[in-house]
C-alpha positions as a LaTeX table, in Angstrom:
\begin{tabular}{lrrr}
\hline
Residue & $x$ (\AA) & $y$ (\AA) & $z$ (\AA) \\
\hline
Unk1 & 0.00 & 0.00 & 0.00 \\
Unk2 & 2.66 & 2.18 & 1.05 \\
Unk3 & 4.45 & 1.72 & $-2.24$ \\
Unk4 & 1.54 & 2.83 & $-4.57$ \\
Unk5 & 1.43 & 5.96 & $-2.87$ \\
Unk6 & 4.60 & 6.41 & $-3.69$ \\
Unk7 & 4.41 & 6.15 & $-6.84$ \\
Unk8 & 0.96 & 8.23 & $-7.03$ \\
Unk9 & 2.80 & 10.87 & $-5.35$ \\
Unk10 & 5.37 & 11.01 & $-8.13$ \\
Unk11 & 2.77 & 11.37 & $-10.95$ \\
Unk12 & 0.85 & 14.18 & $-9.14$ \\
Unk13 & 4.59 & 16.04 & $-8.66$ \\
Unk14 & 5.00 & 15.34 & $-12.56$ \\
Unk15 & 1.89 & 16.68 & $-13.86$ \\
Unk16 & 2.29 & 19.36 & $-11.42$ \\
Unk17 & 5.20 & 20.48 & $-13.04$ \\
Unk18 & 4.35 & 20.05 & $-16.56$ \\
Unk19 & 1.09 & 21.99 & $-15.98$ \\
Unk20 & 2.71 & 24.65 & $-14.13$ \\
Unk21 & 5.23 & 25.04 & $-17.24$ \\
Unk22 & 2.33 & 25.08 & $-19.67$ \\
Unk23 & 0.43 & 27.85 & $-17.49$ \\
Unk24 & 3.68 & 29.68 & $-17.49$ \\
Unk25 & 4.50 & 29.79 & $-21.44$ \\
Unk26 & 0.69 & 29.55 & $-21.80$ \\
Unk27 & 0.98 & 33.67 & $-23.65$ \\
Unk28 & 4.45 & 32.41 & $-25.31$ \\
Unk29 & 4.31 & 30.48 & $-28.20$ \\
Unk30 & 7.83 & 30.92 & $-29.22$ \\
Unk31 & 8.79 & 28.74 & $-25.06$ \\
Unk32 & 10.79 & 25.97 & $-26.20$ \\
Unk33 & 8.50 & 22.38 & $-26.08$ \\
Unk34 & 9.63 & 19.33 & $-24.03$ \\
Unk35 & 11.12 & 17.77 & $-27.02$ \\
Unk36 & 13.31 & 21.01 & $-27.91$ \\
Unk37 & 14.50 & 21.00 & $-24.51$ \\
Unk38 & 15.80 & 17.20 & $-25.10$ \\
Unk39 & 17.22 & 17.75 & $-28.16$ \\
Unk40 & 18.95 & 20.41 & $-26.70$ \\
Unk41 & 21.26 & 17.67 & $-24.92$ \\
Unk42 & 21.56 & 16.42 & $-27.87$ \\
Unk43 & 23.56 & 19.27 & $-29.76$ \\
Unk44 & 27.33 & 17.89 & $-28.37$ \\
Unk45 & 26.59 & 14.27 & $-27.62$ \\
Unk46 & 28.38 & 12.20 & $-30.39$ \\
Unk47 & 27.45 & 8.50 & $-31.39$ \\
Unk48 & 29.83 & 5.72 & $-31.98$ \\
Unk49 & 30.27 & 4.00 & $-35.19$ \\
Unk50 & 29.22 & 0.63 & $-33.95$ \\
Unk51 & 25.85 & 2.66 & $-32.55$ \\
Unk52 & 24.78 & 4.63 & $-35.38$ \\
Unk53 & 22.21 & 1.96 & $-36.45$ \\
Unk54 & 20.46 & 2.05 & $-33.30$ \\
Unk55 & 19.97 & 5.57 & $-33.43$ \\
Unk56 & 18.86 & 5.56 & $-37.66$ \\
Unk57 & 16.70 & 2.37 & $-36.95$ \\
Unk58 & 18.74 & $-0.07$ & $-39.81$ \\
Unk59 & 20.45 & $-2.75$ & $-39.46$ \\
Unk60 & 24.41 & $-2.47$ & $-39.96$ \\
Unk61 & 24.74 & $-3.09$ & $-43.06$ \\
Unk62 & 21.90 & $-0.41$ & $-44.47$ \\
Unk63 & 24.72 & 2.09 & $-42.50$ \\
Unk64 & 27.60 & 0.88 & $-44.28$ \\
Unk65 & 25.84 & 1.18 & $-47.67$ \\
Unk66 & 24.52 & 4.66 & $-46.35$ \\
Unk67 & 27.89 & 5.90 & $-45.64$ \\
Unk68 & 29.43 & 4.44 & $-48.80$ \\
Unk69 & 26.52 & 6.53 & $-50.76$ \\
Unk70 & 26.58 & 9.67 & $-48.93$ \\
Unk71 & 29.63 & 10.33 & $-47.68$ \\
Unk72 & 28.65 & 13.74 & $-46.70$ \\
Unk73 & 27.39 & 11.89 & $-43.80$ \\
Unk74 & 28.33 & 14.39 & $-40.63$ \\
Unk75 & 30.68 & 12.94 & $-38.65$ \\
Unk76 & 34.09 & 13.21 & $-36.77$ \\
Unk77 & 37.12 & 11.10 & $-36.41$ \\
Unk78 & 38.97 & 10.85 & $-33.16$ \\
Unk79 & 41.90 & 8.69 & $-33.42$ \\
Unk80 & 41.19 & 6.88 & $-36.22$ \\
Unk81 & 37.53 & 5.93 & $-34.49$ \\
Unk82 & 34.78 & 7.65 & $-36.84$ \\
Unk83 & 31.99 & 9.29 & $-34.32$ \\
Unk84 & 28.94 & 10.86 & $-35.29$ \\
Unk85 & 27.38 & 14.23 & $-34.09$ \\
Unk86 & 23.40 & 13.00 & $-33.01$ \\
Unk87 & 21.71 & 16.64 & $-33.86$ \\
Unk88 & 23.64 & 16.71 & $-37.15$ \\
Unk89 & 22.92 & 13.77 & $-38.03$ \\
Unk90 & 19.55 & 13.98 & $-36.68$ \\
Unk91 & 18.82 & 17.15 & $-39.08$ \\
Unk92 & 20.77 & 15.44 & $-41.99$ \\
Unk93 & 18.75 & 12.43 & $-41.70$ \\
Unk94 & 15.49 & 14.53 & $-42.07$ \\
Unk95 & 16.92 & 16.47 & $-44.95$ \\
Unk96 & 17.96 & 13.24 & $-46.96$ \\
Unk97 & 14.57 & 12.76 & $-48.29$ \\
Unk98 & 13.63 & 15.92 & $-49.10$ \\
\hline
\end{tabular}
């Protein structure tokens, strides 16, 4: 019993929160979303080679071709280890089809 409470506490603090952050950008539509504010983490955190596909959603192989194919691909090498910048690639990614 004293356990669900717990954890019923918890949600009431978390939609506490996000409904106090709505109420306060509620006259500011230009207040940076939940998802912004993620992807704002995002901007310096590099991936591994060996990781990429997990982040594109492919299999390794799909990468490899992807790389050979484009090798504008943005990305960094670090002693001779190729590393991948996640909001470049992110915005790259979305660009490729267009």
């Amino acid at each position: 019993m004293e356990f669900d409470s717990i954890w019923i506490a918890l949600g009431i603090a978390v939609a506490g929160y996000f409904i106090g952050n709505g109420l306060k950008n509620f006259k500011n539509p230009d207040a940076k979303g939940l998802s912004e504010i993620f992807d704002e983490d995002d901007e310096h955190e590099l991936i591994k080679e060996n990781d990429v596909h997990h982040f594109m959603g492919i299999s390794k192989e799909d990468v490899k071709f992807l790389t050979q194919e484009h090798p504008d691909i943005p990305h960094i090498i670090i002693k001779d280890k190729i590393y991948y910048p996640k909001a470049k690639l992110r915005k790259w990614l979305t660009n490729l089809g267009e």
